[in-house]
């Protein structure tokens, strides 16, 4: 099992966040990235979606997700990024 820490986000509406995660995860897998990297990307896409109102309007584009991926504020509880644990 791999722990994928997410960025902290202030959620205002979680509508569409799960669908955003699923689509972002599948899209990144199709592009050939590892499942762990796809999950990190998808978690950030879903978090960004939850910061806006509605199920479609707040879905971020690739640039927004990639920008967020590079920020160091993950809520990782002291675990290193993508570190496997039981």
mmCIF file of N, CA, C and O in Angstrom:
data_model
loop_
_atom_site.group_PDB
_atom_site.id
_atom_site.type_symbol
_atom_site.label_atom_id
_atom_site.label_comp_id
_atom_site.label_asym_id
_atom_site.label_seq_id
_atom_site.Cartn_x
_atom_site.Cartn_y
_atom_site.Cartn_z
ATOM 1 N N UNK A 1 0.838 -1.156 0.000
ATOM 2 C CA UNK A 1 0.000 0.000 0.000
ATOM 3 C C UNK A 1 0.895 1.233 0.000
ATOM 4 O O UNK A 1 1.934 1.260 0.645
ATOM 5 N N UNK A 2 0.491 2.237 -0.714
ATOM 6 C CA UNK A 2 1.230 3.496 -0.773
ATOM 7 C C UNK A 2 0.360 4.622 -0.248
ATOM 8 O O UNK A 2 -0.787 4.772 -0.667
ATOM 9 N N UNK A 3 0.903 5.373 0.689
ATOM 10 C CA UNK A 3 0.202 6.548 1.222
ATOM 11 C C UNK A 3 0.436 7.707 0.270
ATOM 12 O O UNK A 3 1.574 8.025 -0.052
ATOM 13 N N UNK A 4 -0.642 8.333 -0.187
ATOM 14 C CA UNK A 4 -0.546 9.488 -1.079
ATOM 15 C C UNK A 4 -1.042 10.698 -0.296
ATOM 16 O O UNK A 4 -2.248 10.898 -0.158
ATOM 17 N N UNK A 5 -0.142 11.505 0.243
ATOM 18 C CA UNK A 5 -0.584 12.684 0.993
ATOM 19 C C UNK A 5 -1.197 13.722 0.061
ATOM 20 O O UNK A 5 -0.761 13.888 -1.068
ATOM 21 N N UNK A 6 -2.227 14.365 0.563
ATOM 22 C CA UNK A 6 -2.907 15.388 -0.230
ATOM 23 C C UNK A 6 -2.555 16.773 0.280
ATOM 24 O O UNK A 6 -2.129 16.935 1.419
ATOM 25 N N UNK A 7 -2.726 17.764 -0.576
ATOM 26 C CA UNK A 7 -2.589 19.147 -0.135
ATOM 27 C C UNK A 7 -3.780 19.504 0.730
ATOM 28 O O UNK A 7 -4.895 19.037 0.496
ATOM 29 N N UNK A 8 -3.553 20.345 1.690
ATOM 30 C CA UNK A 8 -4.668 20.862 2.483
ATOM 31 C C UNK A 8 -5.457 21.812 1.584
ATOM 32 O O UNK A 8 -4.888 22.539 0.786
ATOM 33 N N UNK A 9 -6.775 21.767 1.741
ATOM 34 C CA UNK A 9 -7.639 22.639 0.944
ATOM 35 C C UNK A 9 -8.847 23.029 1.783
ATOM 36 O O UNK A 9 -9.290 22.261 2.627
ATOM 37 N N UNK A 10 -9.352 24.204 1.537
ATOM 38 C CA UNK A 10 -10.576 24.637 2.181
ATOM 39 C C UNK A 10 -11.730 24.291 1.250
ATOM 40 O O UNK A 10 -11.952 24.956 0.243
ATOM 41 N N UNK A 11 -12.442 23.246 1.600
ATOM 42 C CA UNK A 11 -13.533 22.773 0.757
ATOM 43 C C UNK A 11 -14.786 23.605 0.984
ATOM 44 O O UNK A 11 -15.177 23.861 2.112
ATOM 45 N N UNK A 12 -15.397 24.024 -0.119
ATOM 46 C CA UNK A 12 -16.669 24.732 -0.037
ATOM 47 C C UNK A 12 -17.791 23.912 -0.669
ATOM 48 O O UNK A 12 -18.961 24.119 -0.354
ATOM 49 N N UNK A 13 -17.447 22.962 -1.543
ATOM 50 C CA UNK A 13 -18.450 22.128 -2.197
ATOM 51 C C UNK A 13 -17.724 20.923 -2.799
ATOM 52 O O UNK A 13 -16.936 21.070 -3.722
ATOM 53 N N UNK A 14 -17.990 19.752 -2.257
ATOM 54 C CA UNK A 14 -17.300 18.548 -2.728
ATOM 55 C C UNK A 14 -17.958 17.917 -3.953
ATOM 56 O O UNK A 14 -17.481 16.891 -4.440
ATOM 57 N N UNK A 15 -19.010 18.533 -4.464
ATOM 58 C CA UNK A 15 -19.670 18.000 -5.668
ATOM 59 C C UNK A 15 -18.668 17.896 -6.809
ATOM 60 O O UNK A 15 -17.984 18.859 -7.131
ATOM 61 N N UNK A 16 -18.560 16.732 -7.381
ATOM 62 C CA UNK A 16 -17.676 16.552 -8.527
ATOM 63 C C UNK A 16 -16.250 16.183 -8.184
ATOM 64 O O UNK A 16 -15.479 15.823 -9.072
ATOM 65 N N UNK A 17 -15.875 16.247 -6.906
ATOM 66 C CA UNK A 17 -14.482 15.951 -6.546
ATOM 67 C C UNK A 17 -14.116 14.496 -6.832
ATOM 68 O O UNK A 17 -13.029 14.207 -7.337
ATOM 69 N N UNK A 18 -15.020 13.574 -6.533
ATOM 70 C CA UNK A 18 -14.748 12.158 -6.808
ATOM 71 C C UNK A 18 -14.643 11.870 -8.286
ATOM 72 O O UNK A 18 -13.759 11.132 -8.727
ATOM 73 N N UNK A 19 -15.544 12.455 -9.055
ATOM 74 C CA UNK A 19 -15.483 12.277 -10.508
ATOM 75 C C UNK A 19 -14.213 12.891 -11.082
ATOM 76 O O UNK A 19 -13.596 12.342 -12.000
ATOM 77 N N UNK A 20 -13.822 14.037 -10.534
ATOM 78 C CA UNK A 20 -12.579 14.672 -10.978
ATOM 79 C C UNK A 20 -11.391 13.776 -10.675
ATOM 80 O O UNK A 20 -10.509 13.585 -11.522
ATOM 81 N N UNK A 21 -11.369 13.196 -9.465
ATOM 82 C CA UNK A 21 -10.278 12.284 -9.111
ATOM 83 C C UNK A 21 -10.233 11.120 -10.103
ATOM 84 O O UNK A 21 -9.163 10.808 -10.644
ATOM 85 N N UNK A 22 -11.376 10.487 -10.338
ATOM 86 C CA UNK A 22 -11.413 9.323 -11.230
ATOM 87 C C UNK A 22 -10.917 9.658 -12.631
ATOM 88 O O UNK A 22 -10.105 8.932 -13.206
ATOM 89 N N UNK A 23 -11.406 10.768 -13.175
ATOM 90 C CA UNK A 23 -11.000 11.154 -14.524
ATOM 91 C C UNK A 23 -9.537 11.531 -14.613
ATOM 92 O O UNK A 23 -8.838 11.144 -15.554
ATOM 93 N N UNK A 24 -9.054 12.274 -13.626
ATOM 94 C CA UNK A 24 -7.651 12.684 -13.628
ATOM 95 C C UNK A 24 -6.734 11.472 -13.463
ATOM 96 O O UNK A 24 -5.708 11.360 -14.136
ATOM 97 N N UNK A 25 -7.116 10.554 -12.584
ATOM 98 C CA UNK A 25 -6.315 9.350 -12.354
ATOM 99 C C UNK A 25 -6.238 8.513 -13.630
ATOM 100 O O UNK A 25 -5.147 8.139 -14.076
ATOM 101 N N UNK A 26 -7.395 8.249 -14.239
ATOM 102 C CA UNK A 26 -7.412 7.441 -15.463
ATOM 103 C C UNK A 26 -6.647 8.126 -16.595
ATOM 104 O O UNK A 26 -5.889 7.479 -17.327
ATOM 105 N N UNK A 27 -6.832 9.440 -16.711
ATOM 106 C CA UNK A 27 -6.134 10.176 -17.763
ATOM 107 C C UNK A 27 -4.624 10.107 -17.625
ATOM 108 O O UNK A 27 -3.912 9.916 -18.620
ATOM 109 N N UNK A 28 -4.146 10.245 -16.408
ATOM 110 C CA UNK A 28 -2.691 10.178 -16.198
ATOM 111 C C UNK A 28 -2.161 8.762 -16.434
ATOM 112 O O UNK A 28 -1.068 8.589 -16.981
ATOM 113 N N UNK A 29 -2.931 7.737 -16.048
ATOM 114 C CA UNK A 29 -2.496 6.360 -16.322
ATOM 115 C C UNK A 29 -2.377 6.117 -17.817
ATOM 116 O O UNK A 29 -1.407 5.509 -18.282
ATOM 117 N N UNK A 30 -3.345 6.615 -18.576
ATOM 118 C CA UNK A 30 -3.309 6.468 -20.035
ATOM 119 C C UNK A 30 -2.075 7.158 -20.608
ATOM 120 O O UNK A 30 -1.493 6.692 -21.588
ATOM 121 N N UNK A 31 -1.652 8.242 -19.970
ATOM 122 C CA UNK A 31 -0.450 8.955 -20.428
ATOM 123 C C UNK A 31 0.832 8.222 -20.059
ATOM 124 O O UNK A 31 1.912 8.610 -20.480
ATOM 125 N N UNK A 32 0.724 7.172 -19.246
ATOM 126 C CA UNK A 32 1.887 6.342 -18.947
ATOM 127 C C UNK A 32 2.602 6.614 -17.637
ATOM 128 O O UNK A 32 3.679 6.059 -17.407
ATOM 129 N N UNK A 33 2.039 7.441 -16.769
ATOM 130 C CA UNK A 33 2.704 7.670 -15.480
ATOM 131 C C UNK A 33 2.390 6.520 -14.529
ATOM 132 O O UNK A 33 1.462 5.740 -14.760
ATOM 133 N N UNK A 34 3.142 6.416 -13.457
ATOM 134 C CA UNK A 34 2.928 5.356 -12.472
ATOM 135 C C UNK A 34 1.604 5.577 -11.744
ATOM 136 O O UNK A 34 1.108 6.711 -11.664
ATOM 137 N N UNK A 35 1.019 4.520 -11.189
ATOM 138 C CA UNK A 35 -0.210 4.695 -10.410
ATOM 139 C C UNK A 35 -0.050 5.678 -9.246
ATOM 140 O O UNK A 35 -0.959 6.465 -8.974
ATOM 141 N N UNK A 36 1.101 5.677 -8.576
ATOM 142 C CA UNK A 36 1.325 6.611 -7.460
ATOM 143 C C UNK A 36 1.343 8.054 -7.957
ATOM 144 O O UNK A 36 0.747 8.938 -7.325
ATOM 145 N N UNK A 37 2.007 8.304 -9.065
ATOM 146 C CA UNK A 37 2.052 9.664 -9.612
ATOM 147 C C UNK A 37 0.668 10.087 -10.115
ATOM 148 O O UNK A 37 0.254 11.233 -9.929
ATOM 149 N N UNK A 38 -0.059 9.165 -10.721
ATOM 150 C CA UNK A 38 -1.424 9.460 -11.167
ATOM 151 C C UNK A 38 -2.311 9.797 -9.974
ATOM 152 O O UNK A 38 -3.136 10.712 -10.039
ATOM 153 N N UNK A 39 -2.135 9.092 -8.869
ATOM 154 C CA UNK A 39 -2.934 9.346 -7.666
ATOM 155 C C UNK A 39 -2.603 10.704 -7.057
ATOM 156 O O UNK A 39 -3.504 11.421 -6.607
ATOM 157 N N UNK A 40 -1.332 11.082 -7.035
ATOM 158 C CA UNK A 40 -0.951 12.409 -6.524
ATOM 159 C C UNK A 40 -1.601 13.511 -7.368
ATOM 160 O O UNK A 40 -2.152 14.476 -6.841
ATOM 161 N N UNK A 41 -1.530 13.355 -8.673
ATOM 162 C CA UNK A 41 -2.132 14.327 -9.581
ATOM 163 C C UNK A 41 -3.645 14.391 -9.359
ATOM 164 O O UNK A 41 -4.234 15.466 -9.240
ATOM 165 N N UNK A 42 -4.290 13.229 -9.301
ATOM 166 C CA UNK A 42 -5.737 13.173 -9.145
ATOM 167 C C UNK A 42 -6.192 13.739 -7.807
ATOM 168 O O UNK A 42 -7.228 14.417 -7.735
ATOM 169 N N UNK A 43 -5.433 13.496 -6.747
ATOM 170 C CA UNK A 43 -5.794 14.037 -5.432
ATOM 171 C C UNK A 43 -5.759 15.560 -5.455
ATOM 172 O O UNK A 43 -6.635 16.220 -4.879
ATOM 173 N N UNK A 44 -4.773 16.120 -6.109
ATOM 174 C CA UNK A 44 -4.693 17.580 -6.206
ATOM 175 C C UNK A 44 -5.808 18.141 -7.085
ATOM 176 O O UNK A 44 -6.396 19.174 -6.771
ATOM 177 N N UNK A 45 -6.132 17.451 -8.167
ATOM 178 C CA UNK A 45 -7.235 17.901 -9.021
ATOM 179 C C UNK A 45 -8.550 17.888 -8.245
ATOM 180 O O UNK A 45 -9.337 18.832 -8.312
ATOM 181 N N UNK A 46 -8.775 16.830 -7.475
ATOM 182 C CA UNK A 46 -10.007 16.730 -6.688
ATOM 183 C C UNK A 46 -10.056 17.802 -5.606
ATOM 184 O O UNK A 46 -11.107 18.408 -5.365
ATOM 185 N N UNK A 47 -8.919 18.050 -4.949
ATOM 186 C CA UNK A 47 -8.880 19.088 -3.908
ATOM 187 C C UNK A 47 -9.194 20.458 -4.495
ATOM 188 O O UNK A 47 -9.945 21.237 -3.902
ATOM 189 N N UNK A 48 -8.641 20.746 -5.647
ATOM 190 C CA UNK A 48 -8.922 22.032 -6.293
ATOM 191 C C UNK A 48 -10.398 22.138 -6.675
ATOM 192 O O UNK A 48 -10.999 23.211 -6.555
ATOM 193 N N UNK A 49 -10.994 21.044 -7.116
ATOM 194 C CA UNK A 49 -12.410 21.050 -7.477
ATOM 195 C C UNK A 49 -13.278 21.398 -6.271
ATOM 196 O O UNK A 49 -14.257 22.129 -6.386
ATOM 197 N N UNK A 50 -12.915 20.889 -5.108
ATOM 198 C CA UNK A 50 -13.712 21.116 -3.894
ATOM 199 C C UNK A 50 -13.607 22.542 -3.363
ATOM 200 O O UNK A 50 -14.380 22.924 -2.489
ATOM 201 N N UNK A 51 -12.697 23.329 -3.896
ATOM 202 C CA UNK A 51 -12.564 24.708 -3.414
ATOM 203 C C UNK A 51 -13.510 25.679 -4.117
ATOM 204 O O UNK A 51 -13.543 26.854 -3.781
ATOM 205 N N UNK A 52 -14.266 25.189 -5.102
ATOM 206 C CA UNK A 52 -15.223 26.038 -5.809
ATOM 207 C C UNK A 52 -16.625 25.479 -5.704
ATOM 208 O O UNK A 52 -16.831 24.350 -5.247
ATOM 209 N N UNK A 53 -17.590 26.237 -6.108
ATOM 210 C CA UNK A 53 -18.995 25.819 -6.052
ATOM 211 C C UNK A 53 -19.410 25.152 -7.352
ATOM 212 O O UNK A 53 -19.106 25.637 -8.440
ATOM 213 N N UNK A 54 -20.106 24.023 -7.230
ATOM 214 C CA UNK A 54 -20.612 23.303 -8.388
ATOM 215 C C UNK A 54 -19.763 22.090 -8.715
ATOM 216 O O UNK A 54 -18.664 21.912 -8.198
ATOM 217 N N UNK A 55 -20.309 21.257 -9.595
ATOM 218 C CA UNK A 55 -19.633 20.010 -9.937
ATOM 219 C C UNK A 55 -18.724 20.108 -11.154
ATOM 220 O O UNK A 55 -17.847 19.278 -11.334
ATOM 221 N N UNK A 56 -18.908 21.123 -11.988
ATOM 222 C CA UNK A 56 -18.141 21.211 -13.225
ATOM 223 C C UNK A 56 -17.263 22.457 -13.280
ATOM 224 O O UNK A 56 -16.077 22.370 -13.614
ATOM 225 N N UNK A 57 -17.827 23.578 -12.947
ATOM 226 C CA UNK A 57 -17.103 24.852 -13.094
ATOM 227 C C UNK A 57 -15.728 24.878 -12.406
ATOM 228 O O UNK A 57 -14.767 25.389 -12.979
ATOM 229 N N UNK A 58 -15.587 24.333 -11.192
ATOM 230 C CA UNK A 58 -14.289 24.437 -10.527
ATOM 231 C C UNK A 58 -13.250 23.386 -10.936
ATOM 232 O O UNK A 58 -12.136 23.387 -10.419
ATOM 233 N N UNK A 59 -13.570 22.487 -11.856
ATOM 234 C CA UNK A 59 -12.593 21.472 -12.262
ATOM 235 C C UNK A 59 -11.380 22.176 -12.864
ATOM 236 O O UNK A 59 -11.506 22.943 -13.811
ATOM 237 N N UNK A 60 -10.198 21.922 -12.303
ATOM 238 C CA UNK A 60 -9.005 22.641 -12.759
ATOM 239 C C UNK A 60 -8.449 22.097 -14.066
ATOM 240 O O UNK A 60 -8.648 20.931 -14.398
ATOM 241 N N UNK A 61 -7.733 22.937 -14.772
ATOM 242 C CA UNK A 61 -6.992 22.506 -15.950
ATOM 243 C C UNK A 61 -5.650 21.929 -15.536
ATOM 244 O O UNK A 61 -5.244 21.999 -14.367
ATOM 245 N N UNK A 62 -4.951 21.375 -16.475
ATOM 246 C CA UNK A 62 -3.652 20.748 -16.210
ATOM 247 C C UNK A 62 -2.668 21.722 -15.558
ATOM 248 O O UNK A 62 -1.971 21.369 -14.612
ATOM 249 N N UNK A 63 -2.614 22.949 -16.034
ATOM 250 C CA UNK A 63 -1.652 23.920 -15.491
ATOM 251 C C UNK A 63 -1.907 24.176 -14.003
ATOM 252 O O UNK A 63 -0.966 24.264 -13.215
ATOM 253 N N UNK A 64 -3.168 24.283 -13.618
ATOM 254 C CA UNK A 64 -3.493 24.507 -12.214
ATOM 255 C C UNK A 64 -3.093 23.344 -11.333
ATOM 256 O O UNK A 64 -2.571 23.528 -10.235
ATOM 257 N N UNK A 65 -3.328 22.129 -11.816
ATOM 258 C CA UNK A 65 -2.959 20.947 -11.035
ATOM 259 C C UNK A 65 -1.440 20.828 -10.941
ATOM 260 O O UNK A 65 -0.895 20.589 -9.864
ATOM 261 N N UNK A 66 -0.746 21.010 -12.048
ATOM 262 C CA UNK A 66 0.717 20.895 -12.027
ATOM 263 C C UNK A 66 1.343 21.954 -11.119
ATOM 264 O O UNK A 66 2.311 21.674 -10.419
ATOM 265 N N UNK A 67 0.790 23.135 -11.104
ATOM 266 C CA UNK A 67 1.292 24.185 -10.222
ATOM 267 C C UNK A 67 1.133 23.769 -8.763
ATOM 268 O O UNK A 67 2.028 23.949 -7.943
ATOM 269 N N UNK A 68 -0.005 23.196 -8.441
ATOM 270 C CA UNK A 68 -0.275 22.772 -7.068
ATOM 271 C C UNK A 68 0.609 21.594 -6.673
ATOM 272 O O UNK A 68 1.047 21.488 -5.525
ATOM 273 N N UNK A 69 0.888 20.693 -7.586
ATOM 274 C CA UNK A 69 1.731 19.533 -7.291
ATOM 275 C C UNK A 69 3.119 19.943 -6.800
ATOM 276 O O UNK A 69 3.736 19.226 -6.028
ATOM 277 N N UNK A 70 3.594 21.077 -7.271
ATOM 278 C CA UNK A 70 4.943 21.512 -6.926
ATOM 279 C C UNK A 70 5.026 22.289 -5.622
ATOM 280 O O UNK A 70 6.110 22.675 -5.210
ATOM 281 N N UNK A 71 3.890 22.521 -4.967
ATOM 282 C CA UNK A 71 3.909 23.237 -3.692
ATOM 283 C C UNK A 71 4.228 22.283 -2.550
ATOM 284 O O UNK A 71 3.792 21.143 -2.549
ATOM 285 N N UNK A 72 4.963 22.757 -1.547
ATOM 286 C CA UNK A 72 5.399 21.878 -0.460
ATOM 287 C C UNK A 72 4.438 21.769 0.723
ATOM 288 O O UNK A 72 4.864 21.429 1.812
ATOM 289 N N UNK A 73 3.153 22.031 0.580
ATOM 290 C CA UNK A 73 2.264 22.030 1.740
ATOM 291 C C UNK A 73 1.354 20.815 1.817
ATOM 292 O O UNK A 73 0.198 20.910 2.174
ATOM 293 N N UNK A 74 1.873 19.652 1.542
ATOM 294 C CA UNK A 74 1.075 18.437 1.630
ATOM 295 C C UNK A 74 0.810 18.075 3.083
ATOM 296 O O UNK A 74 1.664 18.233 3.939
ATOM 297 N N UNK A 75 -0.368 17.569 3.345
ATOM 298 C CA UNK A 75 -0.753 17.130 4.684
ATOM 299 C C UNK A 75 -0.293 15.690 4.854
ATOM 300 O O UNK A 75 -1.077 14.757 4.854
ATOM 301 N N UNK A 76 1.013 15.510 4.962
ATOM 302 C CA UNK A 76 1.548 14.147 4.912
ATOM 303 C C UNK A 76 1.783 13.515 6.279
ATOM 304 O O UNK A 76 2.269 12.402 6.368
ATOM 305 N N UNK A 77 1.434 14.188 7.361
ATOM 306 C CA UNK A 77 1.591 13.618 8.696
ATOM 307 C C UNK A 77 2.987 13.050 8.928
ATOM 308 O O UNK A 77 3.157 12.035 9.588
ATOM 309 N N UNK A 78 3.979 13.675 8.349
ATOM 310 C CA UNK A 78 5.362 13.246 8.565
ATOM 311 C C UNK A 78 5.830 12.141 7.650
ATOM 312 O O UNK A 78 6.974 11.735 7.710
ATOM 313 N N UNK A 79 4.961 11.620 6.794
ATOM 314 C CA UNK A 79 5.369 10.570 5.869
ATOM 315 C C UNK A 79 5.979 11.197 4.632
ATOM 316 O O UNK A 79 5.523 12.233 4.171
ATOM 317 N N UNK A 80 6.973 10.555 4.078
ATOM 318 C CA UNK A 80 7.564 11.086 2.852
ATOM 319 C C UNK A 80 6.614 10.841 1.688
ATOM 320 O O UNK A 80 5.788 9.942 1.707
ATOM 321 N N UNK A 81 6.729 11.646 0.673
ATOM 322 C CA UNK A 81 5.839 11.578 -0.483
ATOM 323 C C UNK A 81 5.859 10.196 -1.121
ATOM 324 O O UNK A 81 6.887 9.717 -1.584
ATOM 325 N N UNK A 82 4.689 9.561 -1.121
ATOM 326 C CA UNK A 82 4.549 8.265 -1.788
ATOM 327 C C UNK A 82 5.190 7.104 -1.044
ATOM 328 O O UNK A 82 5.352 6.037 -1.588
ATOM 329 N N UNK A 83 5.547 7.286 0.222
ATOM 330 C CA UNK A 83 6.209 6.240 0.983
ATOM 331 C C UNK A 83 5.234 5.102 1.271
ATOM 332 O O UNK A 83 4.135 5.311 1.738
ATOM 333 N N UNK A 84 5.657 3.890 0.993
ATOM 334 C CA UNK A 84 4.819 2.737 1.277
ATOM 335 C C UNK A 84 4.796 2.463 2.769
ATOM 336 O O UNK A 84 5.783 2.659 3.465
ATOM 337 N N UNK A 85 3.630 2.077 3.267
ATOM 338 C CA UNK A 85 3.506 1.712 4.673
ATOM 339 C C UNK A 85 2.385 0.710 4.837
ATOM 340 O O UNK A 85 1.546 0.552 3.987
ATOM 341 N N UNK A 86 2.400 0.027 5.951
ATOM 342 C CA UNK A 86 1.366 -0.986 6.219
ATOM 343 C C UNK A 86 0.237 -0.374 7.008
ATOM 344 O O UNK A 86 0.336 0.578 7.661
#
